[in-house]
Tab-separated table of C-alpha atoms and ligand atoms in Angstrom:
chain	number	residue	atom	x	y	z
A	1	MET	CA	-0.302	7.902	53.031
A	2	ASN	CA	0.077	9.163	56.599
A	3	THR	CA	0.124	5.919	58.530
A	4	ILE	CA	3.250	3.810	58.243
A	5	ASP	CA	1.819	0.614	56.811
A	6	LEU	CA	4.209	-2.325	56.504
A	7	ARG	CA	1.628	-5.127	56.396
A	8	SER	CA	2.101	-5.623	52.668
A	9	ASP	CA	2.923	-3.737	49.474
A	10	THR	CA	-0.745	-4.224	48.508
A	11	VAL	CA	-1.525	-1.291	50.825
A	12	SER	CA	0.428	1.150	48.641
A	13	HIS	CA	-1.677	4.039	47.363
A	14	PRO	CA	-1.563	5.302	43.770
A	15	THR	CA	0.976	8.087	43.212
A	16	PRO	CA	-0.025	11.680	42.341
A	17	ALA	CA	1.119	11.042	38.732
A	18	MET	CA	-1.226	8.039	38.569
A	19	ARG	CA	-4.188	10.011	39.845
A	20	GLU	CA	-3.537	12.676	37.238
A	21	ALA	CA	-3.203	10.126	34.428
A	22	MET	CA	-6.409	8.420	35.585
A	23	ALA	CA	-8.299	11.702	35.454
A	24	LYS	CA	-7.120	12.364	31.896
A	25	ALA	CA	-7.290	8.805	30.527
A	26	GLU	CA	-8.766	8.233	27.096
A	27	VAL	CA	-11.345	5.460	27.421
A	28	GLY	CA	-13.726	3.274	25.423
A	29	ASP	CA	-15.712	0.080	25.943
A	30	ASP	CA	-13.023	-2.524	26.497
A	31	VAL	CA	-15.361	-5.478	25.892
A	32	TYR	CA	-15.693	-4.085	22.340
A	33	GLY	CA	-11.895	-3.706	22.279
A	34	ASP	CA	-12.381	0.058	22.111
A	35	ASP	CA	-10.395	1.263	25.092
A	36	PRO	CA	-7.127	2.706	23.741
A	37	THR	CA	-5.510	2.926	27.181
A	38	VAL	CA	-6.248	-0.713	28.016
A	39	ASN	CA	-5.039	-1.761	24.565
A	40	GLN	CA	-1.803	0.116	25.068
A	41	LEU	CA	-1.238	-1.384	28.502
A	42	GLU	CA	-1.835	-4.910	27.180
A	43	GLN	CA	0.511	-4.435	24.228
A	44	ASP	CA	3.238	-2.690	26.228
A	45	ALA	CA	3.152	-5.462	28.843
A	46	ALA	CA	3.366	-8.139	26.156
A	47	ASP	CA	6.330	-6.366	24.521
A	48	MET	CA	8.169	-5.928	27.802
A	49	PHE	CA	7.735	-9.614	28.722
A	50	GLY	CA	8.541	-10.895	25.229
A	51	PHE	CA	5.063	-12.290	24.474
A	52	GLU	CA	2.571	-11.645	21.682
A	53	ALA	CA	-0.401	-10.428	23.681
A	54	GLY	CA	-1.652	-9.289	27.065
A	55	LEU	CA	-4.904	-9.234	29.024
A	56	PHE	CA	-5.793	-6.715	31.718
A	57	VAL	CA	-7.502	-8.460	34.633
A	58	ALA	CA	-9.002	-7.305	37.908
A	59	SER	CA	-6.493	-9.017	40.191
A	60	GLY	CA	-3.622	-11.454	40.363
A	61	THR	CA	-6.041	-14.119	41.531
A	62	GLN	CA	-8.177	-13.576	38.433
A	63	GLY	CA	-5.066	-13.654	36.231
A	64	ASN	CA	-3.925	-16.984	37.658
A	65	LEU	CA	-7.441	-18.412	37.418
A	66	VAL	CA	-8.019	-17.461	33.769
A	67	SER	CA	-4.536	-18.772	32.931
A	68	LEU	CA	-5.076	-22.145	34.540
A	69	LEU	CA	-8.617	-22.428	33.140
A	70	THR	CA	-7.170	-21.787	29.692
A	71	HIS	CA	-4.342	-24.310	30.000
A	72	CYS	CA	-6.108	-27.138	31.846
A	73	GLU	CA	-9.332	-28.994	31.078
A	74	ARG	CA	-11.488	-30.338	33.923
A	75	GLY	CA	-9.971	-33.349	35.627
A	76	THR	CA	-6.405	-32.586	34.590
A	77	GLU	CA	-3.600	-31.858	37.012
A	78	ALA	CA	-1.489	-28.802	37.678
A	79	ILE	CA	1.840	-29.224	39.476
A	80	ILE	CA	2.002	-26.482	42.015
A	81	GLY	CA	3.958	-25.475	45.135
A	82	ASP	CA	2.435	-26.478	48.463
A	83	LYS	CA	3.082	-22.960	49.768
A	84	SER	CA	2.066	-21.223	46.553
A	85	HIS	CA	-0.437	-18.403	46.446
A	86	ILE	CA	-2.580	-20.332	43.947
A	87	PHE	CA	-2.791	-23.339	46.257
A	88	ARG	CA	-3.182	-21.485	49.554
A	89	TYR	CA	-4.696	-18.086	49.005
A	90	GLU	CA	-7.001	-18.124	45.984
A	91	ALA	CA	-10.070	-19.643	47.635
A	92	GLY	CA	-9.627	-22.950	45.823
A	93	GLY	CA	-10.706	-21.311	42.573
A	94	ILE	CA	-8.925	-23.692	40.217
A	95	ALA	CA	-10.766	-26.649	41.785
A	96	ALA	CA	-14.098	-24.905	42.380
A	97	VAL	CA	-14.365	-23.258	38.970
A	98	GLY	CA	-12.037	-25.306	36.784
A	99	GLY	CA	-12.210	-28.838	38.169
A	100	ILE	CA	-8.411	-28.735	38.103
A	101	MET	CA	-6.509	-31.064	40.447
A	102	PRO	CA	-3.618	-29.409	42.247
A	103	HIS	CA	-0.695	-31.830	42.559
A	104	THR	CA	1.448	-30.204	45.208
A	105	VAL	CA	5.211	-30.338	45.440
A	106	PRO	CA	7.085	-28.903	48.472
A	107	VAL	CA	8.316	-25.333	48.174
A	108	GLN	CA	11.942	-25.312	49.321
A	109	PRO	CA	13.307	-22.606	51.649
A	110	ASP	CA	14.879	-20.944	48.569
A	111	GLY	CA	11.416	-20.694	46.989
A	112	THR	CA	12.021	-23.313	44.302
A	113	LEU	CA	10.296	-26.606	43.560
A	114	ARG	CA	13.029	-29.236	43.171
A	115	LEU	CA	13.249	-30.484	39.613
A	116	GLN	CA	13.260	-34.110	40.782
A	117	ASP	CA	10.064	-33.468	42.759
A	118	ILE	CA	8.394	-31.953	39.703
A	119	ARG	CA	9.571	-34.868	37.574
A	120	ALA	CA	8.210	-37.367	40.104
A	121	ALA	CA	4.838	-35.595	40.084
A	122	ILE	CA	4.381	-35.870	36.309
A	123	ARG	CA	1.902	-38.674	35.585
A	124	GLY	CA	2.553	-41.483	33.175
A	125	ASP	CA	0.085	-42.510	30.499
A	126	ASN	CA	-2.273	-44.769	32.446
A	127	GLN	CA	-6.064	-44.797	32.541
A	128	HIS	CA	-6.001	-44.632	36.345
A	129	PHE	CA	-4.271	-41.277	36.454
A	130	PRO	CA	-5.420	-37.756	35.860
A	131	ARG	CA	-3.482	-36.205	32.989
A	132	THR	CA	-0.753	-33.741	33.941
A	133	ARG	CA	-1.175	-30.497	32.023
A	134	LEU	CA	0.808	-27.768	33.674
A	135	ILE	CA	3.676	-26.739	35.935
A	136	THR	CA	3.456	-23.471	37.812
A	137	ILE	CA	6.016	-21.589	39.894
A	138	GLU	CA	5.864	-18.320	41.815
A	139	ASN	CA	8.435	-15.522	41.520
A	140	THR	CA	9.071	-13.890	43.937
A	141	GLN	CA	7.905	-16.690	46.253
A	142	ASN	CA	5.678	-15.031	48.807
A	143	ALA	CA	5.466	-17.673	51.569
A	144	ALA	CA	9.216	-18.341	51.425
A	145	GLY	CA	9.756	-14.691	52.398
A	146	GLY	CA	9.750	-12.915	49.045
A	147	VAL	CA	12.738	-14.809	47.727
A	148	ALA	CA	13.545	-14.240	44.031
A	149	LEU	CA	14.083	-17.306	41.843
A	150	PRO	CA	17.023	-16.896	39.448
A	151	PRO	CA	16.655	-16.900	35.633
A	152	GLN	CA	18.653	-20.152	35.297
A	153	TYR	CA	16.224	-21.968	37.578
A	154	VAL	CA	13.197	-20.660	35.688
A	155	GLN	CA	14.763	-21.827	32.441
A	156	SER	CA	15.386	-25.293	33.837
A	157	VAL	CA	11.693	-25.590	34.738
A	158	ALA	CA	10.749	-24.359	31.259
A	159	ALA	CA	12.988	-27.026	29.728
A	160	LEU	CA	11.440	-29.719	31.924
A	161	ALA	CA	7.921	-28.631	30.936
A	162	LYS	CA	8.881	-28.690	27.276
A	163	GLU	CA	10.491	-32.130	27.566
A	164	HIS	CA	7.190	-33.522	28.896
A	165	GLY	CA	4.844	-31.529	26.643
A	166	LEU	CA	3.451	-29.558	29.597
A	167	LYS	CA	2.347	-25.944	29.839
A	168	PHE	CA	4.310	-23.646	32.113
A	169	HIS	CA	2.676	-20.781	34.012
A	170	ILE	CA	4.500	-18.255	36.188
A	171	ASP	CA	2.679	-16.504	38.997
A	172	GLY	CA	4.785	-13.371	38.772
A	173	ALA	CA	2.712	-11.208	41.101
A	174	ARG	CA	6.022	-9.603	42.152
A	175	ILE	CA	8.139	-10.511	39.123
A	176	PHE	CA	9.502	-6.948	38.877
A	177	ASN	CA	10.924	-7.364	42.366
A	178	ALA	CA	12.656	-10.545	41.176
A	179	ALA	CA	13.949	-8.718	38.087
A	180	ALA	CA	15.309	-5.916	40.298
A	181	ALA	CA	16.960	-8.467	42.609
A	182	TYR	CA	18.881	-10.036	39.711
A	183	ASP	CA	19.173	-6.786	37.761
A	184	VAL	CA	17.757	-8.382	34.608
A	185	PRO	CA	14.856	-7.403	32.329
A	186	VAL	CA	11.634	-9.259	33.229
A	187	ALA	CA	11.701	-10.941	29.807
A	188	GLU	CA	14.755	-12.871	30.950
A	189	LEU	CA	12.870	-14.260	33.957
A	190	VAL	CA	9.949	-15.614	31.933
A	191	ARG	CA	11.595	-17.000	28.810
A	192	GLY	CA	10.117	-20.388	27.941
A	193	ALA	CA	6.917	-19.849	29.953
A	194	ASP	CA	3.520	-20.160	28.243
A	195	SER	CA	1.887	-17.535	30.427
A	196	VAL	CA	2.722	-15.081	33.180
A	197	THR	CA	0.518	-13.116	35.572
A	198	PHE	CA	1.938	-10.001	37.191
A	199	CYS	CA	0.433	-7.377	39.503
A	200	LEU	CA	0.298	-3.668	38.739
A	201	SER	CA	-0.824	-3.045	42.281
A	202	LYS	CA	1.470	-4.117	45.133
A	203	ALA	CA	4.912	-2.508	44.875
A	204	LEU	CA	4.061	-0.886	41.530
A	205	CYS	CA	1.404	1.214	43.330
A	206	ALA	CA	-1.471	0.980	40.821
A	207	PRO	CA	-4.801	0.957	42.654
A	208	VAL	CA	-6.224	-2.047	40.771
A	209	GLY	CA	-5.203	-4.665	38.282
A	210	SER	CA	-2.894	-7.315	36.958
A	211	VAL	CA	-1.897	-8.391	33.460
A	212	VAL	CA	-1.621	-11.854	31.933
A	213	VAL	CA	0.741	-12.262	28.987
A	214	GLY	CA	1.000	-15.146	26.527
A	215	SER	CA	0.615	-16.074	22.878
A	216	ARG	CA	-2.128	-14.436	20.799
A	217	ALA	CA	-4.177	-17.665	20.768
A	218	PHE	CA	-3.755	-18.173	24.507
A	219	ILE	CA	-4.844	-14.620	25.305
A	220	ALA	CA	-7.885	-14.874	22.998
A	221	GLU	CA	-9.069	-17.896	24.974
A	222	ALA	CA	-8.117	-16.313	28.322
A	223	ARG	CA	-10.262	-13.318	27.335
A	224	ARG	CA	-13.284	-15.623	27.041
A	225	LYS	CA	-12.528	-17.107	30.450
A	226	ARG	CA	-12.208	-13.626	31.932
A	227	LYS	CA	-15.647	-12.765	30.496
A	228	MET	CA	-17.073	-15.987	31.933
A	229	LEU	CA	-15.767	-15.000	35.370
A	230	GLY	CA	-17.444	-11.604	35.122
A	231	GLY	CA	-14.161	-9.846	34.457
A	232	GLY	CA	-15.052	-8.080	31.189
A	233	MET	CA	-14.666	-4.426	32.127
A	234	ARG	CA	-15.920	-1.376	30.238
A	235	GLN	CA	-14.121	2.003	30.506
A	236	ALA	CA	-11.227	0.316	32.266
A	237	GLY	CA	-8.775	2.784	30.711
A	238	VAL	CA	-9.154	4.809	33.908
A	239	LEU	CA	-7.419	1.922	35.683
A	240	ALA	CA	-5.050	1.053	32.853
A	241	ALA	CA	-3.725	4.638	32.869
A	242	ALA	CA	-2.344	4.024	36.351
A	243	GLY	CA	-1.170	0.617	35.141
A	244	LEU	CA	0.940	2.205	32.395
A	245	ILE	CA	2.776	4.310	34.970
A	246	ALA	CA	3.204	1.206	37.129
A	247	LEU	CA	4.624	-0.740	34.191
A	248	HIS	CA	6.937	1.896	32.756
A	249	GLU	CA	8.005	3.998	35.728
A	250	MET	CA	7.358	2.293	39.048
A	251	SER	CA	8.933	-0.954	37.854
A	252	LYS	CA	12.288	0.859	37.631
A	253	ARG	CA	12.560	1.966	41.258
A	254	LEU	CA	12.067	-1.308	43.133
A	255	HIS	CA	15.737	-1.590	44.102
A	256	GLU	CA	15.003	1.370	46.432
A	257	ASP	CA	12.459	-0.786	48.284
A	258	HIS	CA	15.029	-3.574	48.500
A	259	VAL	CA	17.687	-1.238	49.910
A	260	ASN	CA	15.100	-0.035	52.437
A	261	ALA	CA	14.230	-3.639	53.332
A	262	ALA	CA	17.926	-4.333	54.015
A	263	TYR	CA	18.070	-1.186	56.156
A	264	LEU	CA	14.905	-2.337	57.943
A	265	ALA	CA	16.420	-5.771	58.648
A	266	ASP	CA	19.581	-4.102	60.025
A	267	SER	CA	17.549	-1.743	62.186
A	268	LEU	CA	15.370	-4.545	63.561
A	269	SER	CA	18.428	-6.549	64.518
A	270	THR	CA	19.145	-3.831	67.129
A	271	VAL	CA	15.726	-4.282	68.777
A	272	PRO	CA	15.663	-6.532	71.860
A	273	HIS	CA	13.282	-9.540	71.681
A	274	LEU	CA	13.338	-9.576	67.881
A	275	HIS	CA	15.134	-12.075	65.685
A	276	VAL	CA	15.454	-11.228	62.004
A	277	VAL	CA	14.724	-14.458	60.121
A	278	SER	CA	15.309	-13.271	56.555
A	279	GLN	CA	15.310	-10.372	54.143
A	280	HIS	CA	14.682	-10.957	50.462
A	281	THR	CA	13.601	-8.311	47.946
A	282	ASN	CA	11.054	-6.102	49.778
A	283	PHE	CA	10.148	-8.662	52.480
A	284	VAL	CA	11.564	-8.898	55.996
A	285	LEU	CA	10.533	-11.780	58.261
A	286	VAL	CA	11.015	-11.346	61.985
A	287	ASP	CA	10.304	-13.600	64.945
A	288	LEU	CA	9.646	-12.491	68.483
A	289	THR	CA	12.100	-14.374	70.696
A	290	PRO	CA	10.804	-16.437	73.654
A	291	SER	CA	12.007	-13.579	75.884
A	292	ALA	CA	9.412	-11.225	74.342
A	293	PRO	CA	6.823	-10.055	76.857
A	294	PHE	CA	3.840	-10.656	74.540
A	295	SER	CA	2.702	-12.074	71.209
A	296	ALA	CA	3.184	-10.638	67.730
A	297	ASP	CA	-0.528	-9.966	67.624
A	298	GLU	CA	-0.282	-7.849	70.778
A	299	LEU	CA	2.767	-6.057	69.409
A	300	ALA	CA	0.790	-5.188	66.276
A	301	ARG	CA	-1.997	-3.797	68.457
A	302	ARG	CA	0.427	-1.622	70.389
A	303	LEU	CA	2.077	-0.285	67.247
A	304	LYS	CA	-1.300	0.569	65.789
A	305	LEU	CA	-1.836	2.960	68.709
A	306	ARG	CA	1.316	4.706	67.441
A	307	GLY	CA	0.060	4.929	63.843
A	308	ILE	CA	2.120	2.001	62.559
A	309	LEU	CA	0.579	-1.084	60.973
A	310	ILE	CA	2.280	-4.479	60.904
A	311	SER	CA	0.924	-8.006	60.434
A	312	GLY	CA	0.989	-9.963	63.650
A	313	TYR	CA	-0.566	-13.399	63.955
A	314	PRO	CA	-2.345	-14.760	67.012
A	315	ASN	CA	-0.335	-17.596	68.602
A	316	GLU	CA	2.552	-17.100	66.201
A	317	PRO	CA	5.807	-15.284	66.842
A	318	ARG	CA	6.282	-14.420	63.139
A	319	ILE	CA	5.906	-10.919	61.716
A	320	ARG	CA	6.194	-10.031	58.030
A	321	LEU	CA	7.183	-6.503	57.080
A	322	VAL	CA	7.027	-5.311	53.484
A	323	THR	CA	8.598	-2.143	52.107
A	324	HIS	CA	7.103	-0.154	49.231
A	325	TYR	CA	7.023	3.303	47.641
A	326	TRP	CA	5.436	4.940	50.693
A	327	ILE	CA	7.948	3.530	53.178
A	328	THR	CA	10.997	5.744	53.569
A	329	ARG	CA	14.127	5.480	55.694
A	330	GLU	CA	12.452	7.887	58.132
A	331	SER	CA	9.406	5.603	58.421
A	332	ILE	CA	11.779	2.765	59.279
A	333	ASP	CA	13.513	4.852	61.963
A	334	THR	CA	10.106	5.725	63.405
A	335	LEU	CA	9.140	2.038	63.412
A	336	THR	CA	12.379	0.970	65.099
A	337	ALA	CA	11.979	3.567	67.848
A	338	ALA	CA	8.326	2.587	68.328
A	339	LEU	CA	9.227	-1.103	68.565
A	340	LYS	CA	11.873	-0.450	71.200
A	341	GLU	CA	9.408	1.628	73.172
A	342	ALA	CA	6.501	-0.808	72.848
A	343	LEU	CA	8.574	-3.823	73.829
A	344	ASN	CA	10.157	-1.954	76.726
A	345	GLU	CA	6.894	-0.491	77.974
A	346	VAL	CA	5.596	-3.833	79.122
A	347	GLN	CA	8.772	-4.764	80.933
A	348	ILE	CA	8.381	-1.608	82.979
A	349	ALA	CA	4.756	-2.428	83.650
A	350	GLN	CA	5.634	-5.919	84.818
B	401	PLP	C1	-0.723	-10.982	45.674
B	401	PLP	C2	-0.443	-12.221	44.993
B	401	PLP	C3	-1.290	-12.719	43.989
B	401	PLP	C4	-2.562	-12.039	43.549
B	401	PLP	O1	-3.242	-11.400	44.518
B	401	PLP	P1	-4.496	-10.441	44.247
B	401	PLP	O2	-4.703	-9.880	45.597
B	401	PLP	O3	-5.592	-11.291	43.761
B	401	PLP	O4	-4.093	-9.412	43.228
B	401	PLP	C5	-0.919	-13.863	43.335
B	401	PLP	N1	0.214	-14.492	43.651
B	401	PLP	C6	1.057	-14.034	44.587
B	401	PLP	C7	2.329	-14.755	44.851
B	401	PLP	C8	0.753	-12.901	45.317
B	401	PLP	O5	1.590	-12.467	46.253
């Protein structure tokens, strides 16, 4: 990757080792269960997370959708964060495809759903009400700035779900970042959950794919749902080969991205007109101060001319910067210098 791209960790390219493994991957028809590389990825993921079985899916969105379709019948309710990816950024799939009612609960600034809010959202047995089926949380919580939810909190949600006979799904798109933040194995962050989706792309650098883990019976049913959604893939071992490197090797280096994110936050705090809002895991949120000569959107445009990509939003001062494998300390120094220049440039022009 030549451009410095901090818009997201989804932009990360596969590593040279992944490309080599993809070229050499042993493959078969995965819908027949014949792809040894996919089978290995699914089993290794299940083992690492402490579940019986795994399912390779095209994306995190597909993983969440097959999970919720498997847990919830039409007309039932899922308790879900109001700033969760499933609620905001998955094109309404659970409602459109599954007839599932989202019952939203506010996501707190620390990324959690308060236990009392979850409890209050659980429906009683009354013919007027939809039936509550599921609780879902997101770790790390994207919209709260990549904050990692601690194992104790996850376990308290699991206990609450169990107490009420509800299923518990974790959208763990970036669960390895949460595990790195607390320096615990991922299994410890998902104990008591019925299903977990995690992404092999994003910070783990695989080009495509996510995995859902759960019980053998759950995964068998989720496999049918995946097929229904057009997600039965054939020689997918080419993709799973990169996924195995993501799972076993890339998952171990994420603390480097977090150290870089802390360095990025420190560096940005020296730039005039910028206010660092937060840094959690590999996310840094920054606001342009009212003194800034132009919008975040305009700043993004100016940085692009210098070969640096950031996410600016029209009419919003907020910028999100995400570190990943391809962002080094040097890229951060280049960004900081470019920001100082770009923000200064206009003052001179004025
Ligand atoms: C990225 C992401 C997903 C899945 O996204 P895809 O682009 O469909 O892989 C799900 N949940 C969260 C919290 C995410 O950040």
